[in-house]
Coordinates of C-alpha atoms and ligand atoms in Angstrom, one line a residue:
M1 CA 2.1 -26.0 16.9
I2 CA 2.5 -25.8 13.1
F3 CA 4.3 -22.8 11.5
H4 CA 3.6 -22.4 7.8
V5 CA 5.7 -20.0 5.8
L6 CA 4.7 -18.8 2.3
T7 CA 7.7 -17.3 0.4
I8 CA 9.3 -17.0 -3.0
F9 CA 12.6 -17.9 -1.3
P10 CA 12.1 -21.3 0.3
E11 CA 15.9 -21.9 0.4
F12 CA 16.1 -18.9 2.8
F13 CA 14.7 -21.1 5.6
R14 CA 17.3 -23.9 5.2
G15 CA 19.4 -22.8 8.1
P16 CA 17.6 -20.7 10.8
F17 CA 15.8 -23.5 12.6
E18 CA 18.6 -26.1 12.7
H19 CA 20.2 -24.8 15.9
G20 CA 19.6 -24.8 19.6
V21 CA 16.2 -24.5 21.2
L22 CA 14.3 -24.4 17.9
A23 CA 16.1 -27.5 16.4
R24 CA 15.3 -29.4 19.5
A25 CA 11.6 -28.3 19.4
V26 CA 11.4 -29.6 15.8
H27 CA 13.1 -32.9 16.6
T28 CA 10.9 -33.6 19.6
N29 CA 7.8 -32.7 17.6
K30 CA 6.7 -29.8 19.8
I31 CA 6.6 -27.6 16.7
Q32 CA 6.5 -28.2 12.9
I33 CA 7.8 -25.7 10.4
R34 CA 6.6 -26.1 6.8
I35 CA 8.0 -23.9 4.1
H36 CA 5.8 -23.4 1.0
D37 CA 7.1 -22.0 -2.4
L38 CA 4.6 -19.5 -3.6
R39 CA 5.4 -20.3 -7.2
Q40 CA 3.6 -23.7 -6.7
W41 CA 0.4 -21.7 -7.1
T42 CA 1.4 -20.0 -10.4
F43 CA 0.2 -21.4 -13.6
D44 CA 1.5 -19.1 -16.3
R45 CA 4.6 -19.6 -18.5
H46 CA 6.8 -17.4 -16.3
R47 CA 5.3 -18.5 -12.9
S48 CA 4.9 -14.8 -12.1
V49 CA 4.0 -13.7 -8.5
D50 CA 4.2 -9.9 -9.2
D51 CA 2.6 -7.3 -11.3
R52 CA 2.7 -3.5 -11.8
P53 CA 0.8 -1.2 -9.4
F54 CA -2.5 0.4 -10.5
G55 CA -2.1 4.2 -10.6
G56 CA 1.6 3.9 -11.5
G57 CA 4.7 4.1 -9.3
E58 CA 8.0 2.4 -8.8
G59 CA 8.5 -1.3 -8.7
M60 CA 6.3 -4.3 -8.6
L61 CA 3.7 -5.7 -6.2
M62 CA 2.9 -9.2 -5.1
K63 CA -0.3 -10.2 -6.9
P64 CA -3.2 -11.6 -4.9
E65 CA -4.1 -14.8 -6.7
P66 CA -1.2 -17.1 -6.0
I67 CA -1.3 -16.0 -2.3
F68 CA -5.1 -16.6 -1.9
L69 CA -4.8 -20.0 -3.7
A70 CA -1.8 -21.0 -1.5
A71 CA -3.6 -20.0 1.7
Q72 CA -6.7 -22.0 0.7
T73 CA -4.6 -25.1 0.2
I74 CA -2.4 -24.7 3.3
L75 CA -5.2 -23.7 5.7
P76 CA -8.4 -25.0 4.0
E77 CA -10.7 -24.2 7.0
K78 CA -10.6 -21.1 9.2
S79 CA -10.9 -21.5 13.0
D80 CA -10.1 -19.6 16.2
N81 CA -6.8 -21.5 16.7
K82 CA -5.5 -20.9 13.2
K83 CA -4.2 -17.6 11.9
I84 CA -3.0 -16.0 8.7
A85 CA -0.5 -13.2 9.3
L86 CA 1.0 -10.9 6.6
L87 CA 4.5 -9.6 7.2
S88 CA 4.7 -6.0 6.0
A89 CA 6.4 -2.7 6.8
Q90 CA 2.9 -1.3 7.2
G91 CA 1.8 -3.8 9.9
R92 CA 1.1 -3.4 13.6
L93 CA 4.3 -3.9 15.6
F94 CA 5.0 -7.5 16.6
N95 CA 6.1 -7.7 20.3
Q96 CA 6.3 -10.1 23.2
A97 CA 2.6 -9.8 23.8
T98 CA 1.9 -10.8 20.2
A99 CA 4.3 -13.7 20.6
R100 CA 2.5 -14.8 23.8
R101 CA -0.9 -14.8 22.1
W102 CA 0.3 -16.6 19.0
S103 CA 2.0 -19.3 21.0
E104 CA -1.5 -20.6 21.9
L105 CA -2.4 -21.2 18.3
D106 CA -2.5 -24.6 16.6
E107 CA -1.4 -23.3 13.2
I108 CA -0.1 -20.1 11.8
L109 CA 0.6 -19.1 8.2
L110 CA 3.2 -16.4 7.8
I111 CA 3.0 -14.7 4.4
C112 CA 6.3 -13.0 3.3
G113 CA 6.0 -10.0 1.1
R114 CA 8.7 -9.0 -1.4
Y115 CA 9.2 -6.3 -4.1
E116 CA 7.5 -3.0 -3.2
G117 CA 4.7 -4.7 -1.3
V118 CA 1.6 -6.9 -1.5
D119 CA -1.7 -6.2 -3.1
E120 CA -3.8 -4.7 -0.3
R121 CA -6.6 -7.3 -0.7
V122 CA -4.3 -9.8 1.0
A123 CA -4.2 -7.7 4.2
E124 CA -7.9 -6.8 3.9
H125 CA -9.6 -10.0 2.9
L126 CA -7.2 -12.9 3.6
A127 CA -4.9 -12.1 6.6
D128 CA -6.2 -12.0 10.1
D129 CA -3.2 -9.7 11.1
E130 CA -0.7 -7.6 9.4
V131 CA 2.6 -7.2 11.3
S132 CA 5.9 -5.4 11.1
I133 CA 8.9 -6.5 13.2
G134 CA 10.3 -3.0 13.7
D135 CA 10.8 0.5 12.4
F136 CA 13.4 -0.2 9.8
V137 CA 13.2 -1.1 6.2
L138 CA 13.8 -4.8 5.2
S139 CA 14.0 -6.3 1.7
G140 CA 11.1 -8.7 2.4
G141 CA 9.3 -10.6 5.0
E142 CA 11.5 -13.7 5.3
L143 CA 13.8 -12.5 8.1
G144 CA 10.7 -11.3 9.9
A145 CA 9.0 -14.7 9.6
A146 CA 12.2 -16.4 11.0
L147 CA 12.3 -14.0 13.9
I148 CA 8.6 -14.5 14.7
I149 CA 8.9 -18.2 14.6
D150 CA 11.8 -18.0 17.0
A151 CA 10.0 -15.7 19.4
V152 CA 6.7 -17.7 19.3
A153 CA 8.1 -21.2 19.3
R154 CA 10.1 -20.7 22.5
L155 CA 6.8 -19.9 24.3
V156 CA 5.1 -23.1 23.1
P157 CA 4.6 -25.4 26.1
G158 CA 7.4 -27.9 26.4
V159 CA 9.8 -26.1 24.1
L160 CA 11.8 -24.4 26.9
G161 CA 12.2 -25.7 30.4
N162 CA 10.7 -23.7 33.3
E163 CA 12.8 -20.7 32.3
A164 CA 10.0 -19.9 29.8
S165 CA 7.2 -18.7 32.1
S166 CA 9.4 -16.8 34.5
E167 CA 11.4 -15.0 31.8
N168 CA 8.1 -14.2 30.1
E169 CA 6.9 -12.5 33.3
S170 CA 10.2 -10.6 33.7
F171 CA 9.7 -9.1 30.3
T172 CA 6.2 -8.1 31.4
G173 CA 7.8 -6.5 34.4
G174 CA 9.1 -4.0 31.8
L175 CA 12.8 -3.7 32.9
L176 CA 15.8 -4.9 30.9
D177 CA 17.8 -7.8 32.4
C178 CA 20.4 -6.8 34.9
P179 CA 24.1 -7.1 33.9
Q180 CA 25.5 -10.6 34.4
F181 CA 29.0 -11.9 34.9
T182 CA 30.9 -15.2 34.8
R183 CA 34.5 -16.1 35.6
P184 CA 37.1 -14.8 35.8
A185 CA 36.3 -12.2 38.5
D186 CA 39.1 -10.0 37.1
F187 CA 39.2 -9.9 33.3
R188 CA 42.0 -7.7 32.0
G189 CA 41.5 -5.4 35.0
H190 CA 37.8 -5.2 34.6
T191 CA 36.4 -6.6 37.8
V192 CA 33.0 -8.1 38.6
P193 CA 30.9 -6.1 41.2
E194 CA 32.0 -7.1 44.6
V195 CA 28.5 -7.8 45.9
L196 CA 28.1 -10.7 43.4
L197 CA 31.2 -12.5 44.7
G198 CA 29.8 -12.7 48.3
G199 CA 26.9 -14.7 49.4
N200 CA 24.5 -12.0 50.6
H201 CA 21.4 -12.8 48.6
E202 CA 19.4 -9.8 49.8
E203 CA 22.2 -7.4 48.8
I204 CA 22.5 -9.3 45.4
R205 CA 18.8 -8.9 44.8
K206 CA 19.0 -5.1 45.5
W207 CA 22.0 -4.7 43.3
R208 CA 20.3 -6.6 40.4
R209 CA 17.2 -4.4 40.7
S210 CA 19.1 -1.1 40.7
S211 CA 21.5 -2.1 38.0
A212 CA 18.5 -3.3 35.8
L213 CA 16.9 0.1 36.4
A214 CA 20.2 1.9 35.5
K215 CA 20.6 -0.1 32.4
T216 CA 17.0 0.5 31.3
A217 CA 17.4 4.2 31.9
R218 CA 20.5 4.3 29.7
N219 CA 19.4 2.0 26.9
R220 CA 15.6 2.1 26.9
P221 CA 14.4 5.2 28.7
D222 CA 11.1 4.7 26.8
L223 CA 10.3 1.7 29.0
L224 CA 10.6 3.6 32.3
P225 CA 7.2 5.3 32.3
K226 CA 5.6 1.9 31.8
I227 CA 6.8 0.3 35.0
Ligands
LIG301 C1 8.6 3.0 -1.3 C2 8.7 2.6 0.2 N1 9.1 1.2 0.2 C3 10.5 1.1 0.5 C4 11.1 2.0 1.6 C5 8.3 0.6 1.2 C6 8.7 -0.8 1.5 C7 8.3 -1.9 0.7 C8 8.6 -3.2 1.0 C9 9.4 -1.1 2.7 C10 9.7 -2.4 2.9 C11 9.4 -3.5 2.1 C12 9.7 -4.9 2.5 N2 9.6 -5.1 3.9 C13 8.9 -6.1 4.4 O1 8.4 -6.9 3.6 C14 8.7 -6.3 5.8 C15 9.2 -5.4 6.9 C16 10.0 -4.2 6.9 O2 10.4 -3.7 5.9 N3 10.2 -3.7 8.2 C17 9.8 -4.3 9.3 N4 9.1 -5.4 9.3 C18 8.8 -6.0 8.1 S1 7.9 -7.3 7.9 C19 8.0 -7.3 6.3

């Protein structure tokens, strides 16, 4: 799968994919990540990518022309297995189901907004999807693009081992992971639940289920009605 990112801050993406699972996926050619500088598609003296909003208001907007030109060059033909996604605070929430669907694509172009937003014609007439990564305010789409690449890439066949599919299903199950422990069994007086130290796998299974429920009730009560 090829991930394209369109951004005015290409240097932002120097680091995030050079570690762990993603770095291995890149090095083994399971995925490609291509960062494109939006200013390549500006032709005025100041290489401007922004302009003032019609109707007035604070700040500047990303103008449509460089974005449309870039998309036309990066993904010259549309198809069912290629997608253009705009990252914006006004988008539909990106979640694990989105990640699962997108992991089946051949190519995706992630357009990162900056300033006060992006001319609406990008969402309406260029992007197939407009997505937000959560209900909080970011300074731009770049962190969102990195996050989406992480979430999607690990679901691309061959990127993870056999953890991928089972973990995927456990998320669908709708509960948070149960608490987990490693050695020592007593850390500064905080002990590991006794049941995990014995070999009774039926008891361990029951404990994991009920502690996952308790953890979900405490940290994500919103998930409980869904299970
Ligand atoms: C005047 C209101 N603006 C500031 C509160 C709206 C606004 C403009 C631009 C809010 C955020 C941004 C920049 N954000 C993104 O580009 C963005 C984003 C986000 O802010 N939250 C969650 N997901 C995303 S994806 C891209």
